[in-house]
C-alpha positions as YAML, in Angstrom:
chain: A
units: angstrom
residues:
- id: 1
  name: MET
  ca: [-14.22, -21.08, -5.60]
- id: 2
  name: SER
  ca: [-16.36, -20.20, -2.61]
- id: 3
  name: VAL
  ca: [-16.04, -16.90, -0.55]
- id: 4
  name: PRO
  ca: [-14.27, -17.90, 2.78]
- id: 5
  name: THR
  ca: [-15.84, -17.31, 6.14]
- id: 6
  name: PRO
  ca: [-14.05, -14.24, 7.31]
- id: 7
  name: ALA
  ca: [-11.80, -14.61, 10.27]
- id: 8
  name: TYR
  ca: [-12.83, -11.06, 11.24]
- id: 9
  name: THR
  ca: [-14.72, -8.32, 9.49]
- id: 10
  name: THR
  ca: [-13.67, -4.85, 8.53]
- id: 11
  name: ASP
  ca: [-17.01, -3.05, 8.76]
- id: 12
  name: ALA
  ca: [-17.22, -2.71, 12.49]
- id: 13
  name: PHE
  ca: [-14.02, -0.57, 13.09]
- id: 14
  name: PHE
  ca: [-13.00, 0.48, 9.63]
- id: 15
  name: GLY
  ca: [-16.34, 0.89, 8.01]
- id: 16
  name: LEU
  ca: [-15.52, -0.84, 4.73]
- id: 17
  name: GLU
  ca: [-17.40, -3.58, 2.97]
- id: 18
  name: ASP
  ca: [-15.71, -6.85, 2.39]
- id: 19
  name: ARG
  ca: [-15.51, -8.28, -1.18]
- id: 20
  name: TRP
  ca: [-13.66, -11.18, -2.81]
- id: 21
  name: LEU
  ca: [-12.69, -11.61, -6.39]
- id: 22
  name: PRO
  ca: [-11.34, -14.70, -8.15]
- id: 23
  name: THR
  ca: [-8.12, -13.53, -9.78]
- id: 24
  name: ALA
  ca: [-6.36, -16.94, -10.57]
- id: 25
  name: GLU
  ca: [-6.77, -20.59, -10.14]
- id: 26
  name: GLY
  ca: [-7.07, -21.06, -6.28]
- id: 27
  name: GLU
  ca: [-6.73, -17.37, -5.63]
- id: 28
  name: LEU
  ca: [-9.46, -15.18, -4.29]
- id: 29
  name: THR
  ca: [-8.48, -11.41, -3.84]
- id: 30
  name: HIS
  ca: [-9.97, -9.74, -0.73]
- id: 31
  name: TYR
  ca: [-10.64, -6.12, -1.51]
- id: 32
  name: HIS
  ca: [-12.73, -2.80, -1.04]
- id: 33
  name: ASP
  ca: [-14.38, -1.02, -3.84]
- id: 34
  name: LEU
  ca: [-15.76, 2.65, -3.33]
- id: 35
  name: GLY
  ca: [-16.69, 5.38, -5.76]
- id: 36
  name: GLU
  ca: [-16.99, 5.57, -9.49]
- id: 37
  name: GLY
  ca: [-14.95, 6.93, -12.46]
- id: 38
  name: THR
  ca: [-11.18, 6.81, -12.80]
- id: 39
  name: PRO
  ca: [-9.73, 3.86, -11.36]
- id: 40
  name: ILE
  ca: [-7.38, 4.35, -8.35]
- id: 41
  name: LEU
  ca: [-5.73, 1.16, -6.92]
- id: 42
  name: PHE
  ca: [-4.42, 1.44, -3.44]
- id: 43
  name: LEU
  ca: [-1.58, -1.03, -2.46]
- id: 44
  name: HIS
  ca: [-0.72, -1.40, 1.29]
- id: 45
  name: GLY
  ca: [2.54, -1.57, 3.10]
- id: 46
  name: SER
  ca: [4.21, -4.57, 4.73]
- id: 47
  name: GLY
  ca: [3.82, -4.26, 8.53]
- id: 48
  name: THR
  ca: [2.65, -7.40, 10.60]
- id: 49
  name: GLY
  ca: [-1.09, -7.86, 10.30]
- id: 50
  name: VAL
  ca: [-1.32, -5.16, 7.61]
- id: 51
  name: THR
  ca: [-4.37, -5.13, 5.40]
- id: 52
  name: ALA
  ca: [-5.99, -2.73, 2.88]
- id: 53
  name: ALA
  ca: [-8.45, -1.71, 5.41]
- id: 54
  name: ALA
  ca: [-5.88, -1.10, 8.16]
- id: 55
  name: ASN
  ca: [-3.96, 1.18, 5.77]
- id: 56
  name: TRP
  ca: [-6.68, 3.09, 4.09]
- id: 57
  name: TRP
  ca: [-9.81, 3.23, 6.28]
- id: 58
  name: LEU
  ca: [-9.39, 6.93, 6.83]
- id: 59
  name: ASN
  ca: [-8.70, 7.84, 3.19]
- id: 60
  name: LEU
  ca: [-11.06, 5.62, 0.97]
- id: 61
  name: PRO
  ca: [-14.40, 7.32, 1.76]
- id: 62
  name: GLU
  ca: [-13.02, 10.78, 1.00]
- id: 63
  name: LEU
  ca: [-10.78, 10.00, -1.99]
- id: 64
  name: SER
  ca: [-13.69, 7.98, -3.62]
- id: 65
  name: ARG
  ca: [-15.16, 11.37, -4.48]
- id: 66
  name: HIS
  ca: [-12.32, 11.58, -7.11]
- id: 67
  name: GLY
  ca: [-12.63, 8.22, -8.59]
- id: 68
  name: ARG
  ca: [-13.22, 4.47, -8.03]
- id: 69
  name: CYS
  ca: [-11.00, 3.46, -5.24]
- id: 70
  name: ILE
  ca: [-9.98, -0.13, -5.21]
- id: 71
  name: ALA
  ca: [-7.95, -1.24, -2.14]
- id: 72
  name: ILE
  ca: [-6.64, -4.92, -2.21]
- id: 73
  name: ASP
  ca: [-5.05, -7.22, 0.25]
- id: 74
  name: SER
  ca: [-1.85, -8.33, -1.63]
- id: 75
  name: ILE
  ca: [-1.11, -11.99, -1.96]
- id: 76
  name: GLY
  ca: [0.40, -13.10, 1.35]
- id: 77
  name: TYR
  ca: [-1.55, -10.61, 3.44]
- id: 78
  name: GLY
  ca: [-5.01, -10.11, 5.00]
- id: 79
  name: GLN
  ca: [-7.76, -12.25, 3.78]
- id: 80
  name: THR
  ca: [-6.62, -12.85, 0.33]
- id: 81
  name: VAL
  ca: [-6.82, -16.56, -0.44]
- id: 82
  name: VAL
  ca: [-3.65, -17.95, -2.23]
- id: 83
  name: ALA
  ca: [-3.13, -21.27, -4.01]
- id: 84
  name: GLY
  ca: [-0.58, -23.78, -2.76]
- id: 85
  name: GLY
  ca: [2.95, -22.98, -3.86]
- id: 86
  name: THR
  ca: [2.41, -19.23, -4.44]
- id: 87
  name: ALA
  ca: [5.50, -17.39, -4.73]
- id: 88
  name: TYR
  ca: [6.03, -13.95, -3.16]
- id: 89
  name: GLY
  ca: [8.17, -11.05, -4.11]
- id: 90
  name: ILE
  ca: [8.09, -7.45, -5.86]
- id: 91
  name: LYS
  ca: [7.28, -8.77, -9.19]
- id: 92
  name: GLU
  ca: [4.75, -11.39, -7.95]
- id: 93
  name: TRP
  ca: [2.96, -8.69, -5.99]
- id: 94
  name: VAL
  ca: [2.87, -6.53, -9.14]
- id: 95
  name: ARG
  ca: [1.54, -9.20, -11.14]
- id: 96
  name: HIS
  ca: [-1.15, -9.93, -8.58]
- id: 97
  name: ALA
  ca: [-2.18, -6.14, -8.94]
- id: 98
  name: VAL
  ca: [-2.34, -6.69, -12.73]
- id: 99
  name: ARG
  ca: [-4.64, -9.88, -12.15]
- id: 100
  name: VAL
  ca: [-7.01, -7.65, -9.96]
- id: 101
  name: LEU
  ca: [-7.18, -5.11, -12.79]
- id: 102
  name: ASP
  ca: [-7.79, -7.67, -15.46]
- id: 103
  name: ALA
  ca: [-10.44, -9.33, -13.37]
- id: 104
  name: LEU
  ca: [-12.36, -5.95, -12.87]
- id: 105
  name: GLY
  ca: [-11.82, -5.15, -16.62]
- id: 106
  name: ILE
  ca: [-9.70, -2.20, -15.97]
- id: 107
  name: ASP
  ca: [-7.16, -1.11, -18.67]
- id: 108
  name: LYS
  ca: [-5.29, 1.83, -16.86]
- id: 109
  name: THR
  ca: [-5.27, 3.06, -13.35]
- id: 110
  name: TRP
  ca: [-3.78, 5.36, -10.89]
- id: 111
  name: ILE
  ca: [-1.83, 3.76, -7.93]
- id: 112
  name: VAL
  ca: [-1.73, 5.04, -4.46]
- id: 113
  name: GLY
  ca: [0.93, 3.05, -2.65]
- id: 114
  name: ASN
  ca: [2.13, 3.07, 1.00]
- id: 115
  name: SER
  ca: [5.70, 1.94, 1.91]
- id: 116
  name: LEU
  ca: [5.91, -1.58, 0.22]
- id: 117
  name: GLY
  ca: [2.99, -0.44, -1.76]
- id: 118
  name: GLY
  ca: [4.70, 2.56, -3.23]
- id: 119
  name: TRP
  ca: [7.60, 0.31, -4.05]
- id: 120
  name: LEU
  ca: [5.24, -1.83, -6.01]
- id: 121
  name: ALA
  ca: [3.77, 1.21, -7.68]
- id: 122
  name: PHE
  ca: [7.03, 2.06, -9.17]
- id: 123
  name: GLN
  ca: [7.77, -1.40, -10.17]
- id: 124
  name: PHE
  ca: [4.34, -1.49, -11.86]
- id: 125
  name: ALA
  ca: [5.47, 1.58, -13.75]
- id: 126
  name: ILE
  ca: [8.57, -0.25, -14.88]
- id: 127
  name: ASP
  ca: [6.86, -3.42, -15.99]
- id: 128
  name: TYR
  ca: [3.53, -2.15, -17.18]
- id: 129
  name: PRO
  ca: [3.98, 1.60, -18.10]
- id: 130
  name: GLN
  ca: [1.11, 1.23, -20.53]
- id: 131
  name: ARG
  ca: [-1.41, 0.50, -17.85]
- id: 132
  name: LEU
  ca: [-0.43, 3.35, -15.53]
- id: 133
  name: LEU
  ca: [-2.18, 6.88, -15.27]
- id: 134
  name: GLY
  ca: [0.04, 8.22, -12.25]
- id: 135
  name: ILE
  ca: [1.49, 7.40, -8.91]
- id: 136
  name: VAL
  ca: [1.00, 8.70, -5.39]
- id: 137
  name: SER
  ca: [3.61, 7.19, -3.00]
- id: 138
  name: MET
  ca: [4.14, 7.79, 0.57]
- id: 139
  name: GLY
  ca: [7.33, 6.63, 2.46]
- id: 140
  name: THR
  ca: [8.33, 4.66, -0.61]
- id: 141
  name: GLY
  ca: [9.69, 1.20, 0.21]
- id: 142
  name: GLY
  ca: [12.71, -0.56, -1.15]
- id: 143
  name: ALA
  ca: [15.11, 1.70, 0.52]
- id: 144
  name: THR
  ca: [18.40, 0.70, 2.47]
- id: 145
  name: LEU
  ca: [17.57, -1.21, 5.52]
- id: 146
  name: THR
  ca: [17.05, 0.78, 8.68]
- id: 147
  name: GLY
  ca: [16.88, -0.34, 12.33]
- id: 148
  name: ALA
  ca: [13.10, -0.01, 12.13]
- id: 149
  name: LEU
  ca: [12.88, -2.01, 9.02]
- id: 150
  name: ALA
  ca: [15.15, -4.75, 10.47]
- id: 151
  name: ALA
  ca: [12.73, -5.05, 13.34]
- id: 152
  name: HIS
  ca: [9.94, -5.84, 10.74]
- id: 153
  name: SER
  ca: [12.12, -8.75, 9.48]
- id: 154
  name: ASN
  ca: [11.68, -10.42, 12.82]
- id: 155
  name: PRO
  ca: [8.24, -9.55, 13.85]
- id: 156
  name: ASN
  ca: [7.11, -10.23, 17.37]
- id: 157
  name: LEU
  ca: [3.83, -11.77, 16.66]
- id: 158
  name: THR
  ca: [2.07, -10.79, 19.78]
- id: 159
  name: GLU
  ca: [-0.38, -7.74, 20.50]
- id: 160
  name: ASP
  ca: [2.53, -6.10, 22.34]
- id: 161
  name: GLY
  ca: [4.94, -6.73, 19.61]
- id: 162
  name: ILE
  ca: [2.47, -5.22, 16.94]
- id: 163
  name: ARG
  ca: [1.89, -2.27, 19.27]
- id: 164
  name: LYS
  ca: [5.57, -1.45, 19.34]
- id: 165
  name: THR
  ca: [5.77, -1.77, 15.55]
- id: 166
  name: LEU
  ca: [2.80, 0.54, 14.93]
- id: 167
  name: GLU
  ca: [4.17, 3.07, 17.40]
- id: 168
  name: MET
  ca: [7.33, 3.33, 15.23]
- id: 169
  name: PHE
  ca: [5.07, 4.40, 12.37]
- id: 170
  name: VAL
  ca: [3.81, 7.63, 13.96]
- id: 171
  name: VAL
  ca: [4.82, 10.54, 16.09]
- id: 172
  name: ASP
  ca: [1.43, 10.62, 17.92]
- id: 173
  name: THR
  ca: [1.40, 7.28, 19.52]
- id: 174
  name: SER
  ca: [-2.15, 7.89, 20.79]
- id: 175
  name: LEU
  ca: [-3.24, 6.75, 17.41]
- id: 176
  name: VAL
  ca: [-2.30, 3.26, 18.10]
- id: 177
  name: THR
  ca: [-5.34, 2.22, 20.02]
- id: 178
  name: ASP
  ca: [-6.16, -1.04, 21.68]
- id: 179
  name: GLU
  ca: [-8.86, -1.88, 18.93]
- id: 180
  name: LEU
  ca: [-6.43, -1.19, 16.10]
- id: 181
  name: VAL
  ca: [-3.74, -3.43, 17.76]
- id: 182
  name: SER
  ca: [-6.29, -6.16, 18.25]
- id: 183
  name: LEU
  ca: [-7.41, -5.92, 14.62]
- id: 184
  name: ARG
  ca: [-3.89, -6.16, 13.28]
- id: 185
  name: TYR
  ca: [-3.20, -9.14, 15.60]
- id: 186
  name: GLN
  ca: [-6.35, -10.99, 14.32]
- id: 187
  name: SER
  ca: [-5.19, -10.29, 10.70]
- id: 188
  name: ALA
  ca: [-1.61, -11.71, 11.37]
- id: 189
  name: LEU
  ca: [-3.21, -14.84, 12.96]
- id: 190
  name: ASN
  ca: [-6.13, -15.69, 10.67]
- id: 191
  name: ASP
  ca: [-6.02, -18.88, 8.88]
- id: 192
  name: THR
  ca: [-5.18, -17.41, 5.48]
- id: 193
  name: ALA
  ca: [-2.21, -15.37, 6.76]
- id: 194
  name: SER
  ca: [-0.48, -17.09, 9.64]
- id: 195
  name: ASP
  ca: [1.38, -19.69, 7.67]
- id: 196
  name: ARG
  ca: [2.72, -17.19, 4.99]
- id: 197
  name: LEU
  ca: [4.32, -14.43, 7.21]
- id: 198
  name: ALA
  ca: [7.79, -15.78, 7.12]
- id: 199
  name: ASP
  ca: [7.76, -16.36, 3.38]
- id: 200
  name: VAL
  ca: [6.35, -12.81, 2.79]
- id: 201
  name: VAL
  ca: [8.90, -11.18, 4.83]
- id: 202
  name: ALA
  ca: [11.87, -13.18, 3.41]
- id: 203
  name: ALA
  ca: [10.66, -12.33, -0.13]
- id: 204
  name: ARG
  ca: [10.41, -8.62, 0.67]
- id: 205
  name: ASP
  ca: [13.95, -8.41, 2.14]
- id: 206
  name: ARG
  ca: [15.44, -10.65, -0.66]
- id: 207
  name: ASP
  ca: [14.08, -8.22, -3.11]
- id: 208
  name: ARG
  ca: [15.38, -5.18, -1.33]
- id: 209
  name: HIS
  ca: [18.75, -6.46, -2.62]
- id: 210
  name: ALA
  ca: [17.97, -8.58, -5.69]
- id: 211
  name: LEU
  ca: [15.33, -6.15, -7.40]
- id: 212
  name: PRO
  ca: [16.06, -2.44, -6.43]
- id: 213
  name: LEU
  ca: [14.20, -0.09, -8.46]
- id: 214
  name: ASP
  ca: [15.59, 0.77, -11.78]
- id: 215
  name: PHE
  ca: [16.40, 4.46, -11.66]
- id: 216
  name: ASP
  ca: [17.45, 4.57, -15.19]
- id: 217
  name: VAL
  ca: [13.97, 3.50, -16.36]
- id: 218
  name: LEU
  ca: [12.21, 5.74, -13.83]
- id: 219
  name: ALA
  ca: [14.19, 8.67, -15.24]
- id: 220
  name: ARG
  ca: [12.12, 8.15, -18.38]
- id: 221
  name: LEU
  ca: [8.84, 7.93, -16.56]
- id: 222
  name: ASP
  ca: [6.14, 10.19, -18.27]
- id: 223
  name: VAL
  ca: [3.15, 9.97, -15.89]
- id: 224
  name: PRO
  ca: [2.45, 12.29, -12.98]
- id: 225
  name: VAL
  ca: [4.01, 11.19, -9.64]
- id: 226
  name: LEU
  ca: [3.38, 12.70, -6.25]
- id: 227
  name: LEU
  ca: [5.75, 11.71, -3.41]
- id: 228
  name: ILE
  ca: [4.64, 12.19, 0.19]
- id: 229
  name: HIS
  ca: [6.76, 11.68, 3.33]
- id: 230
  name: GLY
  ca: [6.84, 12.46, 7.05]
- id: 231
  name: VAL
  ca: [9.93, 14.20, 8.30]
- id: 232
  name: GLN
  ca: [10.02, 12.06, 11.40]
- id: 233
  name: ASP
  ca: [9.85, 8.77, 9.47]
- id: 234
  name: VAL
  ca: [12.22, 6.27, 11.19]
- id: 235
  name: VAL
  ca: [11.14, 3.42, 9.03]
- id: 236
  name: ILE
  ca: [11.98, 4.82, 5.53]
- id: 237
  name: PRO
  ca: [14.07, 7.97, 5.78]
- id: 238
  name: VAL
  ca: [12.83, 11.12, 3.99]
- id: 239
  name: SER
  ca: [16.01, 11.00, 1.87]
- id: 240
  name: ARG
  ca: [14.17, 8.21, -0.03]
- id: 241
  name: THR
  ca: [11.70, 10.71, -1.50]
- id: 242
  name: TRP
  ca: [14.58, 13.11, -2.37]
- id: 243
  name: ASP
  ca: [16.23, 10.43, -4.20]
- id: 244
  name: LEU
  ca: [13.31, 9.62, -6.40]
- id: 245
  name: LEU
  ca: [12.40, 13.23, -6.77]
- id: 246
  name: ASN
  ca: [15.93, 13.95, -8.32]
- id: 247
  name: VAL
  ca: [15.26, 11.20, -10.85]
- id: 248
  name: ILE
  ca: [11.65, 11.12, -11.95]
- id: 249
  name: PRO
  ca: [10.95, 13.92, -14.29]
- id: 250
  name: HIS
  ca: [7.32, 14.74, -13.60]
- id: 251
  name: ALA
  ca: [7.54, 14.11, -9.71]
- id: 252
  name: ASP
  ca: [6.33, 16.57, -7.09]
- id: 253
  name: ALA
  ca: [6.70, 16.10, -3.27]
- id: 254
  name: HIS
  ca: [4.67, 16.98, -0.26]
- id: 255
  name: ILE
  ca: [6.56, 16.67, 3.11]
- id: 256
  name: PHE
  ca: [4.55, 16.58, 6.37]
- id: 257
  name: SER
  ca: [6.18, 17.96, 9.61]
- id: 258
  name: GLN
  ca: [5.63, 16.09, 12.91]
- id: 259
  name: CYS
  ca: [4.61, 13.06, 10.97]
- id: 260
  name: GLY
  ca: [6.09, 9.60, 10.76]
- id: 261
  name: HIS
  ca: [5.75, 6.62, 8.21]
- id: 262
  name: TRP
  ca: [1.96, 6.52, 8.42]
- id: 263
  name: SER
  ca: [0.96, 9.91, 6.88]
- id: 264
  name: GLN
  ca: [-2.22, 8.67, 5.55]
- id: 265
  name: VAL
  ca: [-3.31, 8.01, 9.14]
- id: 266
  name: GLU
  ca: [-1.32, 10.33, 11.12]
- id: 267
  name: ARG
  ca: [-2.31, 13.44, 8.97]
- id: 268
  name: ALA
  ca: [-5.26, 11.91, 7.26]
- id: 269
  name: SER
  ca: [-7.41, 14.97, 6.68]
- id: 270
  name: GLU
  ca: [-4.51, 17.00, 5.20]
- id: 271
  name: PHE
  ca: [-3.37, 13.80, 3.35]
- id: 272
  name: ASN
  ca: [-6.84, 13.39, 1.75]
- id: 273
  name: GLU
  ca: [-6.87, 17.12, 0.69]
- id: 274
  name: VAL
  ca: [-3.41, 16.92, -0.86]
- id: 275
  name: VAL
  ca: [-4.12, 13.72, -2.77]
- id: 276
  name: GLY
  ca: [-7.70, 14.74, -3.77]
- id: 277
  name: SER
  ca: [-6.36, 18.00, -5.09]
- id: 278
  name: TYR
  ca: [-3.54, 16.35, -7.01]
- id: 279
  name: LEU
  ca: [-6.05, 13.80, -8.48]
- id: 280
  name: ALA
  ca: [-8.51, 16.43, -9.42]
- id: 281
  name: HIS
  ca: [-5.84, 18.66, -10.93]
- id: 282
  name: HIS
  ca: [-4.66, 15.90, -13.36]
- id: 283
  name: ALA
  ca: [-8.24, 14.86, -14.10]
- id: 284
  name: ASP
  ca: [-8.74, 18.47, -15.34]
- id: 285
  name: THR
  ca: [-5.43, 18.31, -17.15]
- id: 286
  name: GLU
  ca: [-6.48, 15.15, -19.10]
- id: 287
  name: ARG
  ca: [-9.83, 16.63, -20.20]
...
């Protein structure tokens, strides 16, 4: 299967090299791969026009000092090419992540997940515990529907609509630049994504009710977990982190003040320091 002609490139704004990997019949996964050593799989959120690059461009270069950072466009998002009839949902997105690991020859990994990506990280822990080294999750998805989340269920597919969505993610709205909005809009409209948006959103919202995280299983999770949240997160309330913290035996939490749903962008430098230190500590512990 040939690599598609990109609808847009990530290097000009995000500074990340585009790669594609065959992961199933008719499926080419778009991803970024930086650093060496312990695998760290990055899973993005579910906002309109989201991609791996648009979630992690401020984090991958720094965190690649701590391991091999692999950031993927999940099926239904970005520039990942999917086969006809592809199903979407929490378990399907987790299985896609496993296919990526298999294609790269990776047995066990850390997962860093944002919003939907954090939800996927914990579902991965439930379904494939033997392949997990640990989790870092910020604004973990799968929580009760909020007004901001409801707005994501009926996205306004215009640059103005995307700007309003992104501005809900942050306290400092100056971070939502014209160039970032334009790139998210291009992503939402590109040929491999535009016909999938409704199916992806419907699958996410269906599984919020049909497949909530099994807290009984998470209560037996025996890998390190770091939960990160912004106090001013209006998309996923900080109570979501508190609920998980009370259940998961080896979980720690870091709460950012004056920060919304996008802590890896809004507090990027401190985020990288916190996550890098956590990964380094556990790398030392495992030696």
